[in-house]
Every structure is written in C-alpha cells, then in structure tokens.
Amino acid sequence: MTNQTPGYPHLLAPLDLGFTTLRNRVIMGSMHTGLEDRFYNYGKLAAFYRERARGGVGLIVTGGISPNRSGWLLPFGGTLNFAGDVFNHRRVTGAVHEEGGKILMQILHAGRYGYQPLVVSASAKKSPISPFKPRALTAAGIEATIRDYARCATLAKQAGYDGIEVMGSEGYLLNQFLCARTNLRTDRWGGTIENRMRLPVDIVTRIRAAVGPDFIIMYRHSLLDLVDGGNTWDDVVAVAQALQRAGVNILNTGYGWHEARVPTIVTSVPRGAFASVAGRLRREVTIPVVASNRINMPHEAEDILARGDADMVSMARPFLADAHFVAKAAAGRADEINTCIGCNQACLDHTFSNQRASCLVNPRACHETELVYAISARPRRVAVVGAGPAGLSAATVAAECGHDVTLFDSSDSVGGQFKIAMQIPGKEEFAETIRYFRRKIDLVGVKLKLGVRVTREQLLAEGYDDVAIATGIKVRRPPIPGIDHRSVLSYIDVLQNKAPVGRRVAIIGAGGIGFDVGEFLLHDPRHALPLALETWTAEWGVDLKARGGGGLVPAQAPQPVRQLYLLQRKTSKLGAGLGKTSGWVHRATLARNGVVMMAGVQYDSIDDQGLHITVGGERRLLAVDNIIVCAGQDSLTELMPAGEPANGGPRFHKIGGAALAAELDAKRAIKEGAQWAVGL
Ligand code: FAD
Ligand code: NAP
Ligand code: SF4
C-alpha cells in the first residue's frame, strides 16, 4: 500500500503565519495520554513530546487541559487555572523548543461529556456517554467560563507554549453550545446560530485580547457533527468566518461527536475520508485550514495538500506509532514508517478505561523513559522462533540493542496471524505492520530464515545464548459430537485457505475472530477492498456535503450475501470483550446485516441437517451449510525443553501466544517481544 515516491514538497513546505513560521505542514494532533493529569508525570510527558519534536513534526498539540474544574473530563484531570501549574508545563515546552519544535496547549472543556459530578452544559440534557446530568450554565456561569478560558490561555503563554488550540468539536462544551441538539436555551446564548456561536466566538475574542497578536490560536471546528440536531453547512461556514474575525490563526477540523453512531477513525474508515470537507471550508475562509482523521501515510497527506483540500494536515495516532514520521518522510524513507493501523487498542481504548495511552505497534509510546532500546554491554547470540508480531518485535528490538539475532519461521513470509487478520474487510492496514517489520529486519541486521520448521534439537545444537519461542498458537477444536463432519471448517480454513463457504453459516465462538469471520463472510464481493469512499458513506449514511443537519442521510439498506448465526456459550452480551471504542462498530455492522446473535448456547451435535443446539432449555436446529469454529486457541509450545537445559545450553523464553493464548492480542505480543529483548 505504501507509495514509494520520494519527496513531499507540499507537506514539507514551511508555513509563515506572519509573526512565526512553522517548519512544515504537519501537525501532531491532540491526544490525551493520561500523563497530563498528574504533576509527577510531566517528566515522562516531556520525553514523549521531545521525541516527536526531534522527529521533525511542525506543530504539536497537547492533550486537552481544562480551564476549570467543571470542564474536567475525569475527576482531577489536567487543569491550568493557577500560576503554580505553569512550572510543570515549562518542562514540556522547554523539551519541544530544544528540539526546534513548536507546541500548542489544547484547552478542552468537556461540558456534558465530563465523567464527574461537576459537569455543566448549554442545557441540562444528559449525554448518552456519561452518567452525570449536567447543570445548565447561568449567564454568570458563562461569563466566568469565558474568563477561565482567557486566564488559561494567558497561563499557557507564560508556560512557554507557542499558542493554544481551543477544542470546539467532537461534542465537547463549545460544540454543545453550537448545536440545537444540546442547546435548548432561549436567552442570548441559544436559538439562532448567531446566538449559539456567541460563546466560542466570545472566548476567542477574549483570549486574543489577553494574549496579544503574536500567539497562535487554533480552533478545532466541527465540520460534520454526525448526530441528529447537528449543524448545517451554512451554520458551519458562518461559525468559521466569525472565528476568523475574532482572531483565530488556524482552523483545525473535527468530524463526529463522541456519541455519534458513525465511525470516524477506526481502521475500516477509508483513509482521508473527510479531507474533501476541509477543502470546502478552505474556500470559505482566508486563514489556513487543517485536514484530519484517518490520514496515516505521507503520500496521502501530500495528496490532500497538493489538491488544495487543506493548508496543513493533522495526524495524531500516527505519532504514537512512529515519532520519526516526518524525518523519515523527509529523508525519502517512508517505507520505514511504523504506520498507525487505526485499531485504537492501546490508545483510545486505554484512555477510555483510564489507563495510560500507548500504541499497539510501538509499545514505547508514552513509555519513552521506561522502555529504552539501548545498545547492550553484553551482546548475545539469540534465536527467535516464529515471525508473528511477538517474534518480529523481539528480533528487531534485540538486534537494535546490538545482539546477534536469527529469526526463524516455518512459512515463506513474516507476519504470523497478521497475514490472516489483514484478510478481514477493514483490517487491510495490518499489512503496513508486516511491511514495517520486514523492512526493519534488514535495517537492524536480523538474519531471517524462512521456510524452516525449527526443532528443539537444532536450537540446542546451534550454540545460542538465548532462544525466544514465539511460535504462537494452535486453534482449539471443541469436542462437539460430529465436529469432524465435512460441513465444519476452522477460521484458518476460511480466511487463509479460502475454503468455499455456503449461504447459511453458523459461527461457533463470538470473540474478536468470530466477529471478524462474520464481517469477512458478509462482504459483498462486488465491492473491492479497501472499501471505496462512496460505498462506505452509503453504508453508514454520511453526507460529506452536509446538505442536511449534521451530515447524516438515511443509510443504504443492506443486502446481506449470507444468513449468519453468531453463537457463544456465555450468557453475556455478544462482543462485550471487543475494544471499547471499536467493538460497537463491529456489532453495528453485523446487526445491520441481520446476523442472528445468540448467547447461552449449548452445542449438542453436528450432522447432515446442520448444528443442533440448546438455548434457554429449548432444543433447536440451525439448518446451515457450514459451521465455522472460532473457539479460541491454545499455546504452541512444543519447542520448549521439558526441564532446565543442560549446563551451557541456551536460556529458553516464551513470548506472545506461545506464552499464553488466553486473551492474547497483538498489543500484548508486540509489547512482550520488546520487553524480552530489552531485558536480555
Ligand atoms: P503468531 O502470530 O501466531 O505467530 C507465530 C509464528 O510462529 C507463525 O508465523 C508460525 O508460522 C511460526 N511458527 C510456529 N511454529 C514454528 C516452528 N516450529 N518453527 C518455525 N516457525 C514456527 N490481534 C489484535 O491485537 N487486534 C486485532 O484486530 C486482531 N485481529 C485478528 C484477526 C484475525 C482473523 C486473527 C486470526 C487474529 C487477530 N488478532 C488480532 C490476533 C493477533 O494476530 C495475534 O494475537 C498475534 O498474531 C499473536 O502473535 P504471536 O507472534 O504470538 O503468534
Ligand atoms: P476469544 O476472544 O478468546 O474468543 C473465543 C470464543 O470462543 C469465545 O466466544 C468463547 O465463548 C468461545 N469458546 C471458547 N472455548 C470454547 C469451547 N471449548 N467450545 C466452544 N466455544 C468456545 O478468542 P478469538 O476470537 O479466537 O481471538 C483470539 C485473540 O485475538 C483474542 O484474544 C483477541 O484479543 C484477538 N483479536 C482481537 C480483535 C480485535 O478486534 N481487537 C479481533 C480479532 C482477534 P464461550 O466460551 O462463551 O462460548
Ligand atoms: Fe494507531 Fe492502534 Fe497504535 Fe492507536 S494503538 S496509535 S490506533 S496503531
């Protein structure tokens, strides 16, 4: 998928703002890492941003910092409202400036999205994603909020930031004032768009008055709300023009409220899906406009700028995946970029479960001071068996740390189960991770031996100091009477070996792989993968021209290509264990296509009639053509020695699926591989 064309003239061009110049057109968008909420983590936060500034990004935006307590996303979240806080922030700005970078602090007031009891909003209307009902701000409360924003920006200036970003999208407080969905007021802050935009515009005006002209004000504006009661395109343009008049220097763009039922950043959203919307806005204002969402490679960013859809490009998660994204692009080494695959597993899923953010493909993200890939004083001879995510990570990090590494795999290419995962519609990006590791193997000098089914004797004979067993898993075959019937297939048969599958199918097991197999079988072969933008917008009911409010239109009626039953023994909701921020997308896709999801199933037998089950005490027959087993896996550990190796033999270690198959995912596999290599 990677475009190898060297040179990104638009992306790497400086941007002159009059009083300051940005070194290129790349913004690292705001991400809440979890480090900004506690003063004792600011050293780690500074190291995180320092590495990104060193990697060449033009402008960094911090995670959201609240201007007051009622704006907290979480209790005691990062706040900048008194002079004593400035000291912590100076560590961050100092680190970025030492590396030649520029940084804005994002001011985020969560409004009714706050997960805490002090929440306020335009009106007392609870959001579906927080249990706390907000209090409607009084006129005096609104005035105090404006003052808090201006004070917060002034303190940010004192802390050495090059400017601030005012968060006005994603359904947070200012978006709540902007839209009739949440603004039911009848005073001068509600009703017409002129009244609804008064709060964001007054905030920008007061910030500009407080900080003077030589300080960047970027505003993140919601171009498509993707909720009922969202703004029309005319409203969006009117607000943007008013913000420009109030003193905004750069307009960043946002798509979809957090409560929207349209995905906007997960892997299945086509790359650059929303860039044309930023392009339309760019024709309505004269200040620079930023494109954002699902832009993860430099050639895409370059194309967006070259065709005039934006003046700058914002990428957030791609900078968790690779701090040196810009430097690699500038040096013509885009094929070395560790690409964000849009999985959300270690970033947003962590944030929403109150853990520190990191990255599935780069476990160093937000752990720069803790997971250090330094040259070892004791280089060792190392064998890694298995070139799946765990083995690839272990081998490349070990070689980067100066060890002499041989990596074996019995197949003819690297990637392990990621080669199967990338067959799933919407997971095509997983191919980028394989591409990254394959390139890294050459760069760090790992000796790669493919097509070799390693034996224990071979490992013992070849004089290694350390052996990592990263052989992954074997699929579980549940002992159901009739499991050997010809209608029964494993997910490997279907996804890897492309076994023919009939029109009526039962899937045994509703974990991540059961859901993925469901999506694979529902894919209409008339649509090429990855899905074209028009197919995706029709499927989710998105109108990129935002002719009606919020950019929503009726979704196209699905025409399922198969009748599917997705089954599990547990009585809990199907898909409960899927990612917090992506699971709903998978559930919605399957539900829309009429998949029958059944919990509390007992599998009785399989025969020529189909699958016999008992549910709720009642026996049933699912008359299906095929039964596909997605019932989990067990570790493949046949290479591990039975006891301690003889004196002088290598130390054996298990990592990834070989260590523990239960609740295995690539996040754990890659992290374990890196941690093992660093600990050698
Ligand atoms: P594996 O990937 O299984 O790699 C093991 C490697 O060892 C294989 O290449 C194998 O050929 C090799 N090997 C085995 N025995 C030998 C031997 N004796 N000699 C030489 N080589 C040997 N995870 C996520 O985090 N997110 C997802 O969205 C996701 N989606 C998935 C979708 C599907 C359809 C599938 C199948 C998996 C998905 N996963 C996902 C799971 C993820 O792929 C695994 O958790 C991960 O691959 C485990 O990594 P591993 O290195 O431990 O094992
Ligand atoms: P899994 O999530 O553990 O699910 C296994 C399923 O099989 C469960 O639904 C389980 O439900 C069922 N099962 C287990 N033992 C069974 C038995 N003996 N008989 C019948 N059913 C049985 O495993 P997976 O779906 O194979 O996925 C493997 C790993 O890949 C997961 O840990 C996951 O993290 C990762 N993955 C992640 C994603 C993602 O989108 N993040 C996608 C795919 C895979 P019951 O026991 O209730 O029947
Ligand atoms: Fe991207 Fe996944 Fe890493 Fe998040 S965890 S930055 S989505 S690759």
PDB file of N, CA, C and O in Angstrom, residues 297-321:
ATOM      1  N   MET A 297      -0.297   8.147   6.236  1.00  0.00           N
ATOM      2  CA  MET A 297       0.950   7.994   5.498  1.00  0.00           C
ATOM      3  C   MET A 297       1.260   9.304   4.766  1.00  0.00           C
ATOM      4  O   MET A 297       0.355  10.043   4.387  1.00  0.00           O
ATOM      5  N   PRO A 298       2.536   9.611   4.548  1.00  0.00           N
ATOM      6  CA  PRO A 298       2.885  10.922   3.985  1.00  0.00           C
ATOM      7  C   PRO A 298       2.343  11.156   2.583  1.00  0.00           C
ATOM      8  O   PRO A 298       2.001  12.295   2.249  1.00  0.00           O
ATOM      9  N   HIS A 299       2.236  10.098   1.761  1.00  0.00           N
ATOM     10  CA  HIS A 299       1.758  10.365   0.400  1.00  0.00           C
ATOM     11  C   HIS A 299       0.294  10.787   0.415  1.00  0.00           C
ATOM     12  O   HIS A 299      -0.124  11.614  -0.398  1.00  0.00           O
ATOM     13  N   GLU A 300      -0.487  10.263   1.390  1.00  0.00           N
ATOM     14  CA  GLU A 300      -1.882  10.706   1.488  1.00  0.00           C
ATOM     15  C   GLU A 300      -1.951  12.176   1.905  1.00  0.00           C
ATOM     16  O   GLU A 300      -2.716  12.963   1.352  1.00  0.00           O
ATOM     17  N   ALA A 301      -1.132  12.518   2.897  1.00  0.00           N
ATOM     18  CA  ALA A 301      -1.099  13.888   3.387  1.00  0.00           C
ATOM     19  C   ALA A 301      -0.661  14.828   2.262  1.00  0.00           C
ATOM     20  O   ALA A 301      -1.257  15.901   2.063  1.00  0.00           O
ATOM     21  N   GLU A 302       0.355  14.403   1.525  1.00  0.00           N
ATOM     22  CA  GLU A 302       0.852  15.221   0.412  1.00  0.00           C
ATOM     23  C   GLU A 302      -0.259  15.432  -0.627  1.00  0.00           C
ATOM     24  O   GLU A 302      -0.470  16.550  -1.108  1.00  0.00           O
ATOM     25  N   ASP A 303      -0.973  14.357  -0.967  1.00  0.00           N
ATOM     26  CA  ASP A 303      -2.038  14.465  -1.974  1.00  0.00           C
ATOM     27  C   ASP A 303      -3.123  15.447  -1.536  1.00  0.00           C
ATOM     28  O   ASP A 303      -3.650  16.220  -2.331  1.00  0.00           O
ATOM     29  N   ILE A 304      -3.469  15.410  -0.253  1.00  0.00           N
ATOM     30  CA  ILE A 304      -4.521  16.301   0.272  1.00  0.00           C
ATOM     31  C   ILE A 304      -4.099  17.761   0.097  1.00  0.00           C
ATOM     32  O   ILE A 304      -4.873  18.613  -0.355  1.00  0.00           O
ATOM     33  N   LEU A 305      -2.843  18.044   0.425  1.00  0.00           N
ATOM     34  CA  LEU A 305      -2.344  19.419   0.298  1.00  0.00           C
ATOM     35  C   LEU A 305      -2.214  19.810  -1.171  1.00  0.00           C
ATOM     36  O   LEU A 305      -2.589  20.916  -1.576  1.00  0.00           O
ATOM     37  N   ALA A 306      -1.710  18.864  -1.982  1.00  0.00           N
ATOM     38  CA  ALA A 306      -1.467  19.175  -3.397  1.00  0.00           C
ATOM     39  C   ALA A 306      -2.774  19.491  -4.121  1.00  0.00           C
ATOM     40  O   ALA A 306      -2.812  20.336  -5.009  1.00  0.00           O
ATOM     41  N   ARG A 307      -3.864  18.808  -3.751  1.00  0.00           N
ATOM     42  CA  ARG A 307      -5.121  19.102  -4.469  1.00  0.00           C
ATOM     43  C   ARG A 307      -5.905  20.246  -3.834  1.00  0.00           C
ATOM     44  O   ARG A 307      -7.043  20.527  -4.217  1.00  0.00           O
ATOM     45  N   GLY A 308      -5.307  20.894  -2.833  1.00  0.00           N
ATOM     46  CA  GLY A 308      -5.896  22.117  -2.295  1.00  0.00           C
ATOM     47  C   GLY A 308      -6.995  21.890  -1.277  1.00  0.00           C
ATOM     48  O   GLY A 308      -7.777  22.790  -0.994  1.00  0.00           O
ATOM     49  N   ASP A 309      -7.062  20.694  -0.676  1.00  0.00           N
ATOM     50  CA  ASP A 309      -8.097  20.457   0.336  1.00  0.00           C
ATOM     51  C   ASP A 309      -7.724  21.032   1.695  1.00  0.00           C
ATOM     52  O   ASP A 309      -8.584  21.129   2.579  1.00  0.00           O
ATOM     53  N   ALA A 310      -6.467  21.370   1.893  1.00  0.00           N
ATOM     54  CA  ALA A 310      -6.055  21.911   3.195  1.00  0.00           C
ATOM     55  C   ALA A 310      -4.713  22.603   3.059  1.00  0.00           C
ATOM     56  O   ALA A 310      -3.995  22.420   2.069  1.00  0.00           O
ATOM     57  N   ASP A 311      -4.376  23.394   4.107  1.00  0.00           N
ATOM     58  CA  ASP A 311      -3.062  24.038   4.180  1.00  0.00           C
ATOM     59  C   ASP A 311      -2.120  23.245   5.062  1.00  0.00           C
ATOM     60  O   ASP A 311      -0.909  23.370   4.967  1.00  0.00           O
ATOM     61  N   MET A 312      -2.709  22.473   5.982  1.00  0.00           N
ATOM     62  CA  MET A 312      -1.910  21.640   6.882  1.00  0.00           C
ATOM     63  C   MET A 312      -2.654  20.319   7.074  1.00  0.00           C
ATOM     64  O   MET A 312      -3.851  20.219   6.798  1.00  0.00           O
ATOM     65  N   VAL A 313      -1.929  19.328   7.585  1.00  0.00           N
ATOM     66  CA  VAL A 313      -2.545  18.029   7.850  1.00  0.00           C
ATOM     67  C   VAL A 313      -2.267  17.658   9.298  1.00  0.00           C
ATOM     68  O   VAL A 313      -1.132  17.769   9.758  1.00  0.00           O
ATOM     69  N   SER A 314      -3.314  17.255   9.992  1.00  0.00           N
ATOM     70  CA  SER A 314      -3.145  16.833  11.379  1.00  0.00           C
ATOM     71  C   SER A 314      -3.227  15.321  11.462  1.00  0.00           C
ATOM     72  O   SER A 314      -4.161  14.711  10.934  1.00  0.00           O
ATOM     73  N   MET A 315      -2.232  14.732  12.092  1.00  0.00           N
ATOM     74  CA  MET A 315      -2.255  13.293  12.366  1.00  0.00           C
ATOM     75  C   MET A 315      -1.962  13.141  13.844  1.00  0.00           C
ATOM     76  O   MET A 315      -1.028  13.781  14.343  1.00  0.00           O
ATOM     77  N   ALA A 316      -2.730  12.347  14.532  1.00  0.00           N
ATOM     78  CA  ALA A 316      -2.483  12.188  15.965  1.00  0.00           C
ATOM     79  C   ALA A 316      -1.881  10.809  16.228  1.00  0.00           C
ATOM     80  O   ALA A 316      -0.679  10.675  16.491  1.00  0.00           O
ATOM     81  N   ARG A 317      -2.707   9.765  16.101  1.00  0.00           N
ATOM     82  CA  ARG A 317      -2.219   8.409  16.415  1.00  0.00           C
ATOM     83  C   ARG A 317      -0.977   8.026  15.613  1.00  0.00           C
ATOM     84  O   ARG A 317      -0.108   7.316  16.156  1.00  0.00           O
ATOM     85  N   PRO A 318      -0.812   8.472  14.351  1.00  0.00           N
ATOM     86  CA  PRO A 318       0.432   8.110  13.646  1.00  0.00           C
ATOM     87  C   PRO A 318       1.700   8.540  14.384  1.00  0.00           C
ATOM     88  O   PRO A 318       2.760   7.951  14.182  1.00  0.00           O
ATOM     89  N   PHE A 319       1.577   9.534  15.288  1.00  0.00           N
ATOM     90  CA  PHE A 319       2.767   9.935  16.046  1.00  0.00           C
ATOM     91  C   PHE A 319       2.947   9.120  17.321  1.00  0.00           C
ATOM     92  O   PHE A 319       4.000   9.200  17.952  1.00  0.00           O
ATOM     93  N   LEU A 320       1.944   8.356  17.706  1.00  0.00           N
ATOM     94  CA  LEU A 320       2.186   7.344  18.739  1.00  0.00           C
ATOM     95  C   LEU A 320       2.931   6.183  18.094  1.00  0.00           C
ATOM     96  O   LEU A 320       3.874   5.634  18.652  1.00  0.00           O
ATOM     97  N   ALA A 321       2.493   5.830  16.882  1.00  0.00           N
ATOM     98  CA  ALA A 321       3.089   4.684  16.194  1.00  0.00           C
ATOM     99  C   ALA A 321       4.529   4.961  15.790  1.00  0.00           C
ATOM    100  O   ALA A 321       5.376   4.062  15.833  1.00  0.00           O
TER     101      ALA A 321
END
